[in-house]
Short mmCIF file of C-alpha atoms in Angstrom, two decimals:
data_model
loop_
_atom_site.label_atom_id
_atom_site.label_comp_id
_atom_site.label_asym_id
_atom_site.label_seq_id
_atom_site.Cartn_x
_atom_site.Cartn_y
_atom_site.Cartn_z
CA UNK S 1 19.49 -17.19 -10.45
CA UNK S 2 18.06 -17.45 -6.90
CA UNK S 3 15.51 -20.21 -5.49
CA UNK S 4 11.91 -19.29 -6.02
CA UNK S 5 9.59 -18.51 -2.90
CA UNK S 6 8.87 -21.57 -1.36
CA UNK S 7 5.19 -21.92 -1.16
CA UNK S 8 3.02 -24.66 0.06
CA UNK S 9 1.16 -27.12 -2.08
CA UNK S 10 -2.41 -26.03 -3.31
CA UNK S 11 -5.01 -26.29 -0.58
CA UNK S 12 -7.09 -29.53 -1.10
CA UNK S 13 -10.03 -28.72 0.88
CA UNK S 14 -12.57 -25.77 1.18
CA UNK S 15 -11.64 -25.36 4.79
CA UNK S 16 -7.92 -24.74 3.96
CA UNK S 17 -8.74 -22.40 1.23
CA UNK S 18 -11.01 -20.35 3.67
CA UNK S 19 -8.35 -20.26 6.09
CA UNK S 20 -5.66 -19.18 3.78
CA UNK S 21 -7.95 -16.27 2.29
CA UNK S 22 -8.76 -15.27 5.76
CA UNK S 23 -5.04 -15.07 6.56
CA UNK S 24 -4.31 -13.29 3.66
CA UNK S 25 -7.08 -10.76 4.46
CA UNK S 26 -5.93 -10.20 7.88
CA UNK S 27 -2.39 -9.69 6.85
CA UNK S 28 -3.56 -7.12 4.28
CA UNK S 29 -5.60 -5.25 6.91
CA UNK S 30 -2.31 -4.52 8.88
CA UNK S 31 -0.49 -3.16 5.93
CA UNK S 32 -1.62 0.57 5.95
CA UNK S 33 -3.50 1.18 8.91
CA UNK S 34 -0.14 1.77 11.20
CA UNK S 35 0.52 4.61 8.84
CA UNK S 36 -2.64 6.25 8.26
CA UNK S 37 -3.54 6.67 11.93
CA UNK S 38 -0.68 8.75 12.58
CA UNK S 39 -1.65 11.71 10.66
CA UNK S 40 -4.56 12.64 12.66
CA UNK S 41 -2.80 12.70 16.02
CA UNK S 42 0.50 14.45 14.61
CA UNK S 43 -0.43 17.50 16.66
CA UNK S 44 -0.90 15.50 19.86
CA UNK S 45 2.43 13.78 19.23
CA UNK S 46 3.97 17.19 18.77
CA UNK S 47 2.57 18.72 21.83
CA UNK S 48 3.18 15.59 24.03
CA UNK S 49 6.78 15.01 23.24
CA UNK S 50 7.82 18.38 21.90
CA UNK S 51 8.79 17.37 18.35
CA UNK S 52 9.59 20.27 16.04
CA UNK S 53 8.08 20.21 12.37
CA UNK S 54 11.01 18.83 10.63
CA UNK S 55 11.18 15.86 13.07
CA UNK S 56 7.48 15.24 12.26
CA UNK S 57 8.24 15.41 8.66
CA UNK S 58 10.91 12.73 9.19
CA UNK S 59 8.46 10.51 11.12
CA UNK S 60 6.05 10.70 8.24
CA UNK S 61 8.55 10.00 5.48
CA UNK S 62 10.54 7.29 7.33
CA UNK S 63 8.15 4.54 6.58
CA UNK S 64 8.25 5.16 2.67
CA UNK S 65 11.96 5.31 2.64
CA UNK S 66 12.09 1.95 4.63
CA UNK S 67 9.55 0.48 2.11
CA UNK S 68 11.76 1.43 -0.69
CA UNK S 69 15.04 0.29 0.81
CA UNK S 70 13.71 -3.06 2.13
CA UNK S 71 11.37 -4.28 -0.54
CA UNK S 72 14.07 -6.12 -2.84
CA UNK S 73 15.96 -7.60 0.10
CA UNK S 74 12.65 -8.88 1.40
CA UNK S 75 11.98 -10.34 -1.96
CA UNK S 76 15.32 -12.30 -1.83
CA UNK S 77 14.56 -13.38 1.69
CA UNK S 78 11.24 -14.81 0.54
CA UNK S 79 12.99 -16.97 -2.12
CA UNK S 80 15.52 -18.12 0.32
CA UNK S 81 13.76 -18.89 3.53
CA UNK S 82 10.10 -19.25 2.21
CA UNK S 83 7.15 -16.57 1.66
CA UNK S 84 4.95 -17.93 4.51
CA UNK S 85 7.97 -18.04 6.90
CA UNK S 86 9.02 -14.43 6.15
CA UNK S 87 5.47 -13.16 6.41
CA UNK S 88 4.97 -14.80 9.94
CA UNK S 89 8.12 -13.40 11.21
CA UNK S 90 7.01 -9.82 9.56
CA UNK S 91 3.69 -10.15 11.56
CA UNK S 92 5.76 -10.60 14.85
CA UNK S 93 8.06 -7.74 13.98
CA UNK S 94 4.90 -5.52 13.23
CA UNK S 95 3.35 -6.28 16.55
CA UNK S 96 6.60 -5.41 18.30
CA UNK S 97 6.90 -2.19 16.38
CA UNK S 98 3.36 -1.01 17.35
CA UNK S 99 4.02 -1.74 21.00
CA UNK S 100 7.52 -0.11 20.78
CA UNK S 101 6.22 2.98 18.83
CA UNK S 102 3.65 3.52 21.69
CA UNK S 103 6.03 3.53 24.52
CA UNK S 104 6.73 6.58 26.44
CA UNK S 105 9.99 7.65 24.90
CA UNK S 106 10.94 9.65 21.87
CA UNK S 107 13.59 7.16 20.94
CA UNK S 108 10.94 4.31 21.17
CA UNK S 109 8.92 6.59 18.88
CA UNK S 110 11.21 6.37 16.15
CA UNK S 111 12.64 2.98 16.68
CA UNK S 112 9.22 1.49 16.70
CA UNK S 113 8.22 3.27 13.48
CA UNK S 114 11.50 1.91 11.79
CA UNK S 115 10.72 -1.52 12.96
CA UNK S 116 7.03 -1.59 11.66
CA UNK S 117 8.25 0.34 8.44
CA UNK S 118 10.44 -2.78 7.59
CA UNK S 119 7.88 -5.36 8.63
CA UNK S 120 4.89 -3.86 6.40
CA UNK S 121 6.70 -4.19 3.12
CA UNK S 122 7.05 -7.96 3.71
CA UNK S 123 3.27 -8.03 3.04
CA UNK S 124 3.36 -5.66 0.26
CA UNK S 125 5.99 -7.52 -1.65
CA UNK S 126 5.15 -11.33 -0.79
CA UNK S 127 1.24 -11.32 -0.87
CA UNK S 128 1.16 -11.05 -4.80
CA UNK S 129 3.46 -14.29 -4.80
CA UNK S 130 0.94 -16.01 -2.48
CA UNK S 131 -1.93 -15.12 -4.57
CA UNK S 132 -0.27 -16.24 -7.78
CA UNK S 133 0.32 -19.51 -6.48
CA UNK S 134 -2.87 -20.39 -4.63
CA UNK S 135 -5.45 -18.53 -6.68
CA UNK S 136 -3.95 -18.45 -10.25
CA UNK S 137 -7.34 -18.07 -11.92
CA UNK S 138 -8.67 -15.50 -9.71
CA UNK S 139 -5.70 -13.00 -9.35
CA UNK S 140 -7.58 -9.70 -9.92
CA UNK S 141 -10.59 -10.76 -7.58
CA UNK S 142 -8.43 -11.98 -4.70
CA UNK S 143 -6.14 -8.99 -5.28
CA UNK S 144 -9.17 -6.49 -5.28
CA UNK S 145 -10.59 -8.04 -2.07
CA UNK S 146 -7.22 -7.74 0.01
CA UNK S 147 -6.82 -4.30 -1.36
CA UNK S 148 -10.12 -3.30 -0.35
CA UNK S 149 -9.53 -4.71 3.25
CA UNK S 150 -6.09 -2.89 3.31
CA UNK S 151 -7.54 0.36 2.37
CA UNK S 152 -11.00 -0.07 4.12
CA UNK S 153 -9.31 -0.51 7.48
CA UNK S 154 -6.72 2.20 6.64
CA UNK S 155 -9.61 4.60 6.26
CA UNK S 156 -11.16 3.58 9.27
CA UNK S 157 -7.86 3.98 11.27
CA UNK S 158 -7.61 7.50 10.02
CA UNK S 159 -11.06 8.20 10.96
CA UNK S 160 -11.10 6.87 14.63
CA UNK S 161 -7.54 7.81 15.79
CA UNK S 162 -8.23 11.30 16.88
CA UNK S 163 -11.55 10.51 18.68
CA UNK S 164 -9.76 7.64 20.45
CA UNK S 165 -6.99 9.88 21.50
CA UNK S 166 -9.26 12.50 22.90
CA UNK S 167 -11.71 9.94 24.63
CA UNK S 168 -9.13 7.78 26.68
CA UNK S 169 -6.36 8.42 29.10
CA UNK S 170 -3.84 6.62 26.56
CA UNK S 171 -4.17 9.38 24.19
CA UNK S 172 -2.28 9.06 21.00
CA UNK S 173 -0.31 6.17 22.17
CA UNK S 174 -3.60 4.14 22.64
CA UNK S 175 -4.83 5.30 19.34
CA UNK S 176 -1.66 4.06 17.55
CA UNK S 177 -1.00 0.94 19.68
CA UNK S 178 -4.45 -0.40 19.90
CA UNK S 179 -4.01 -1.88 16.26
CA UNK S 180 -1.73 -4.63 17.66
CA UNK S 181 -4.84 -6.48 18.45
CA UNK S 182 -5.49 -6.85 14.67
CA UNK S 183 -1.92 -7.90 14.18
CA UNK S 184 -2.22 -10.67 16.94
CA UNK S 185 -5.30 -11.78 15.10
CA UNK S 186 -3.45 -12.04 11.85
CA UNK S 187 -0.67 -14.03 13.51
CA UNK S 188 -3.24 -16.64 15.00
CA UNK S 189 -4.54 -17.26 11.32
CA UNK S 190 -1.17 -17.29 9.68
CA UNK S 191 0.43 -19.80 11.89
CA UNK S 192 -0.86 -22.75 9.75
CA UNK S 193 0.31 -21.36 6.46
CA UNK S 194 3.73 -20.40 8.28
CA UNK S 195 4.20 -24.01 9.62
CA UNK S 196 3.35 -25.67 6.20
CA UNK S 197 5.58 -23.21 4.24
CA UNK S 198 8.56 -24.09 6.45
CA UNK S 199 8.41 -27.65 5.34
CA UNK S 200 9.85 -26.54 2.01
CA UNK S 201 12.51 -24.59 3.23
CA UNK S 202 14.99 -26.60 1.27
CA UNK S 203 13.50 -25.33 -1.94
CA UNK S 204 13.25 -28.82 -3.41
CA UNK S 205 11.89 -28.76 -6.88
CA UNK S 206 11.82 -24.79 -6.77
CA UNK S 207 11.70 -22.55 -9.84
CA UNK S 208 13.97 -19.88 -10.28
CA UNK S 209 13.66 -16.06 -10.70
CA UNK S 210 15.71 -12.87 -10.44
CA UNK S 211 14.84 -9.37 -10.17
CA UNK S 212 14.04 -8.07 -13.68
CA UNK S 213 16.09 -5.07 -13.74
CA UNK S 214 16.68 -5.19 -17.61
CA UNK S 215 13.00 -5.79 -18.56
CA UNK S 216 11.23 -2.80 -20.14
CA UNK S 217 8.03 -4.13 -19.11
CA UNK S 218 9.21 -4.51 -15.49
CA UNK S 219 10.22 -0.87 -15.55
CA UNK S 220 6.90 0.32 -16.84
CA UNK S 221 4.99 -1.71 -14.14
CA UNK S 222 7.36 0.00 -11.42
CA UNK S 223 6.90 3.40 -12.85
CA UNK S 224 2.95 2.88 -12.75
CA UNK S 225 3.36 1.67 -9.18
CA UNK S 226 5.43 4.60 -8.17
CA UNK S 227 3.47 7.33 -9.85
CA UNK S 228 0.14 6.07 -8.33
CA UNK S 229 1.73 5.71 -5.03
CA UNK S 230 3.11 9.37 -5.37
CA UNK S 231 -0.55 10.69 -5.90
CA UNK S 232 -1.85 8.79 -2.94
CA UNK S 233 0.75 9.80 -0.36
CA UNK S 234 0.73 13.34 -1.53
CA UNK S 235 -2.99 13.55 -0.96
CA UNK S 236 -2.83 11.74 2.41
CA UNK S 237 -0.10 14.22 3.53
CA UNK S 238 -1.28 17.48 1.96
CA UNK S 239 -4.89 17.30 1.37
CA UNK S 240 -6.08 18.60 4.87
CA UNK S 241 -3.83 21.43 4.51
CA UNK S 242 -5.01 22.37 1.14
CA UNK S 243 -8.69 22.11 2.11
CA UNK S 244 -8.19 24.21 5.29
CA UNK S 245 -6.51 27.07 3.24
CA UNK S 246 -9.64 26.64 0.72
CA UNK S 247 -11.92 27.46 3.73
CA UNK S 248 -12.83 24.24 5.04
CA UNK S 249 -12.93 23.71 8.84
CA UNK S 250 -10.32 20.99 10.46
CA UNK S 251 -13.10 18.75 10.97
CA UNK S 252 -14.48 18.96 7.62
CA UNK S 253 -10.99 18.51 6.26
CA UNK S 254 -10.52 15.48 8.17
CA UNK S 255 -13.83 13.97 6.97
CA UNK S 256 -12.99 14.64 3.39
CA UNK S 257 -9.68 12.78 3.85
CA UNK S 258 -11.60 9.71 5.22
CA UNK S 259 -13.92 10.11 2.20
CA UNK S 260 -11.07 10.13 -0.24
CA UNK S 261 -9.99 6.86 1.34
CA UNK S 262 -13.43 5.18 1.75
CA UNK S 263 -14.59 5.84 -1.77
CA UNK S 264 -11.76 4.01 -3.24
CA UNK S 265 -13.65 0.83 -1.92
CA UNK S 266 -15.82 0.87 -4.89
CA UNK S 267 -12.98 0.47 -7.20
CA UNK S 268 -11.59 -2.32 -5.26
CA UNK S 269 -14.98 -4.44 -5.72
CA UNK S 270 -15.87 -3.25 -9.35
CA UNK S 271 -12.39 -3.14 -10.70
CA UNK S 272 -11.60 -6.80 -10.23
CA UNK S 273 -14.90 -7.73 -11.81
CA UNK S 274 -13.88 -5.56 -14.97
CA UNK S 275 -10.31 -6.71 -14.85
CA UNK S 276 -10.88 -10.27 -14.90
CA UNK S 277 -12.89 -9.91 -18.06
CA UNK S 278 -10.04 -8.03 -19.92
CA UNK S 279 -7.01 -9.78 -21.67
CA UNK S 280 -5.33 -6.22 -21.48
CA UNK S 281 -5.58 -3.81 -18.65
CA UNK S 282 -4.44 -0.67 -20.77
CA UNK S 283 -7.80 1.15 -21.08
CA UNK S 284 -8.72 0.26 -17.52
CA UNK S 285 -5.28 1.71 -16.11
CA UNK S 286 -5.35 4.77 -18.28
CA UNK S 287 -8.92 5.74 -17.45
CA UNK S 288 -8.00 5.25 -13.75
CA UNK S 289 -5.16 7.72 -14.17
CA UNK S 290 -7.20 10.31 -16.05
CA UNK S 291 -9.70 9.96 -13.26
CA UNK S 292 -7.08 11.02 -10.69
CA UNK S 293 -5.82 13.79 -12.97
CA UNK S 294 -9.51 15.33 -13.52
CA UNK S 295 -9.89 15.13 -9.66
CA UNK S 296 -6.75 17.19 -9.18
CA UNK S 297 -7.53 19.70 -11.65
CA UNK S 298 -11.02 19.97 -10.21
CA UNK S 299 -9.65 20.81 -6.78
CA UNK S 300 -7.39 23.51 -8.22
CA UNK S 301 -10.15 25.36 -10.23
CA UNK S 302 -13.28 24.59 -7.96
CA UNK S 303 -12.11 23.64 -4.60
CA UNK S 304 -15.73 24.45 -3.24
CA UNK S 305 -16.78 21.28 -4.84
CA UNK S 306 -14.27 19.18 -3.14
CA UNK S 307 -16.61 16.29 -2.66
CA UNK S 308 -17.22 15.73 -6.22
CA UNK S 309 -13.31 15.93 -7.10
CA UNK S 310 -12.39 13.81 -4.43
CA UNK S 311 -14.94 11.19 -5.63
CA UNK S 312 -13.14 11.07 -8.85
CA UNK S 313 -9.70 11.23 -7.47
CA UNK S 314 -10.55 8.53 -4.86
CA UNK S 315 -12.06 6.19 -7.38
CA UNK S 316 -9.08 6.55 -9.73
CA UNK S 317 -6.66 6.00 -6.72
CA UNK S 318 -8.52 2.75 -5.78
CA UNK S 319 -8.67 1.63 -9.45
CA UNK S 320 -4.80 2.37 -9.95
CA UNK S 321 -3.85 0.55 -6.74
CA UNK S 322 -5.72 -2.57 -7.51
CA UNK S 323 -4.48 -2.47 -10.96
CA UNK S 324 -0.74 -1.93 -9.83
CA UNK S 325 -0.96 -4.89 -7.39
CA UNK S 326 -2.53 -7.07 -10.08
CA UNK S 327 0.18 -6.23 -12.45
CA UNK S 328 2.78 -7.94 -10.22
CA UNK S 329 0.89 -11.33 -10.75
CA UNK S 330 -0.29 -10.83 -14.38
CA UNK S 331 2.89 -9.55 -15.92
CA UNK S 332 4.90 -12.67 -14.04
CA UNK S 333 5.22 -16.00 -15.53
CA UNK S 334 5.20 -17.85 -12.17
CA UNK S 335 4.92 -17.05 -8.28
CA UNK S 336 8.80 -16.57 -8.15
CA UNK S 337 8.44 -14.03 -10.83
CA UNK S 338 5.56 -12.25 -9.15
CA UNK S 339 7.69 -11.76 -6.02
CA UNK S 340 10.93 -10.68 -7.89
CA UNK S 341 8.80 -8.15 -10.01
CA UNK S 342 6.84 -6.99 -6.81
CA UNK S 343 10.11 -6.51 -4.98
CA UNK S 344 11.57 -4.34 -7.82
CA UNK S 345 8.28 -2.17 -8.44
CA UNK S 346 7.66 -1.76 -4.71
CA UNK S 347 11.33 -0.78 -4.01
CA UNK S 348 11.61 1.95 -6.72
CA UNK S 349 8.00 2.75 -6.49
CA UNK S 350 7.98 3.69 -2.79
CA UNK S 351 11.21 5.79 -3.34
CA UNK S 352 9.33 7.58 -5.89
CA UNK S 353 6.35 8.01 -3.51
CA UNK S 354 8.69 9.12 -0.73
CA UNK S 355 9.87 11.86 -2.70
CA UNK S 356 6.41 13.11 -3.80
CA UNK S 357 5.13 14.81 -0.51
CA UNK S 358 8.45 16.31 0.15
CA UNK S 359 8.68 17.76 -3.50
CA UNK S 360 5.07 19.02 -3.41
CA UNK S 361 5.68 20.77 0.02
CA UNK S 362 8.71 22.31 -1.50
CA UNK S 363 7.08 23.58 -4.60
CA UNK S 364 4.22 24.87 -2.24
CA UNK S 365 6.57 26.79 -0.04
CA UNK S 366 8.64 28.08 -2.84
CA UNK S 367 5.85 29.51 -4.91
CA UNK S 368 3.76 30.45 -1.70
CA UNK S 369 0.65 29.00 -3.51
CA UNK S 370 -1.04 25.77 -4.18
CA UNK S 371 -1.49 26.17 -7.97
CA UNK S 372 2.03 25.07 -9.13
CA UNK S 373 2.23 22.07 -6.88
CA UNK S 374 -1.22 20.98 -8.13
CA UNK S 375 -0.22 21.31 -11.56
CA UNK S 376 2.88 19.33 -10.76
CA UNK S 377 0.73 16.70 -9.26
CA UNK S 378 -1.66 16.63 -12.26
CA UNK S 379 1.44 16.25 -14.68
CA UNK S 380 2.50 13.22 -12.92
CA UNK S 381 -0.83 11.86 -13.21
CA UNK S 382 -0.91 12.37 -17.04
CA UNK S 383 2.69 10.79 -17.38
CA UNK S 384 1.06 7.81 -15.35
CA UNK S 385 -1.74 7.58 -18.04
CA UNK S 386 0.95 7.10 -20.81
CA UNK S 387 2.86 4.47 -18.66
CA UNK S 388 -0.37 2.72 -18.01
CA UNK S 389 -0.62 2.15 -21.91
CA UNK S 390 2.60 0.08 -21.70
CA UNK S 391 2.39 -1.46 -18.49
CA UNK S 392 -1.15 -2.71 -19.09
CA UNK S 393 -0.26 -4.83 -22.18
CA UNK S 394 -1.03 -8.49 -22.15
CA UNK S 395 2.47 -9.51 -21.90
CA UNK S 396 4.62 -11.43 -19.32
CA UNK S 397 8.30 -10.91 -18.28
#
């Protein structure tokens, strides 16, 4: 048995609660935008540094692989060193990675990507433990708020990256590196949490937890997390190419990718309001998964109505993400268990997600058609629907 994450005592004043929530939201704002801002400037990177297509693919897949490989170790590190302390160090590492990635060197490009790809999953894994501890009666609401922040900033990043690269002398390097400002703001707001969390580094009175590898419920949560992530990252990676092949312009395809991410914000606002009234999340998680599947089928049979189908797919994706993040806290008995389950689910889940875009592309290339690839994506969403009926049960590990 390992020591639990060392979390500070409950905030005792409204100011401390506001400060903690602001820190959580700013930390969440940094968890996706370093990744979503890359796709729109990939062609600029390729032209500038002369990267071939296979290395561009590696640049895109490196973060997901790093997420999968580092999630469980980060959960263990949080238990041993204190959640707030690990999150603070992760923010400093993220700032360093963003700056290094924008340096004028191919080696720096990949080295910075690796550094930030190890820093980001610390937030992914440990934030549910923070929410479980400090906001135990408002888990779905706080999770929805930070998921909305994370995805809203990510959508903005994907929308402004190309215009920034085109408008300023710094080009793609400025478009990717400018987000370090957001990281510095997060560091400033997290310092009070980091300092107070370090006080309990000895783990006095801590609960115990271990990674629940033998729990069927934990594996159901893990598979739900992995399959919903797979669908999202396949869309992020391949949606513009599919839409272009269907007759949309590159500009219109980019807007539709932004729209797919932006529409999910509705689910982040409405989803928690519905989830907090539900003892079981089975119906909500299953309906969200069906919404994704319906969107994929619609893109396959009537791509000319992509706006309609991406509305369904985006709402479904947003609802699935906020549900998956909520599961880490709702299915755990305590904050230590939330971090352990989060580490397991995100470790395996992101490895599943990393395989998705590669497999989708391979199917597309082998068949020389988008049809089999979209059918396979729809099948994954239907399997996810079945898993949702198990992961959403009102049980704890």
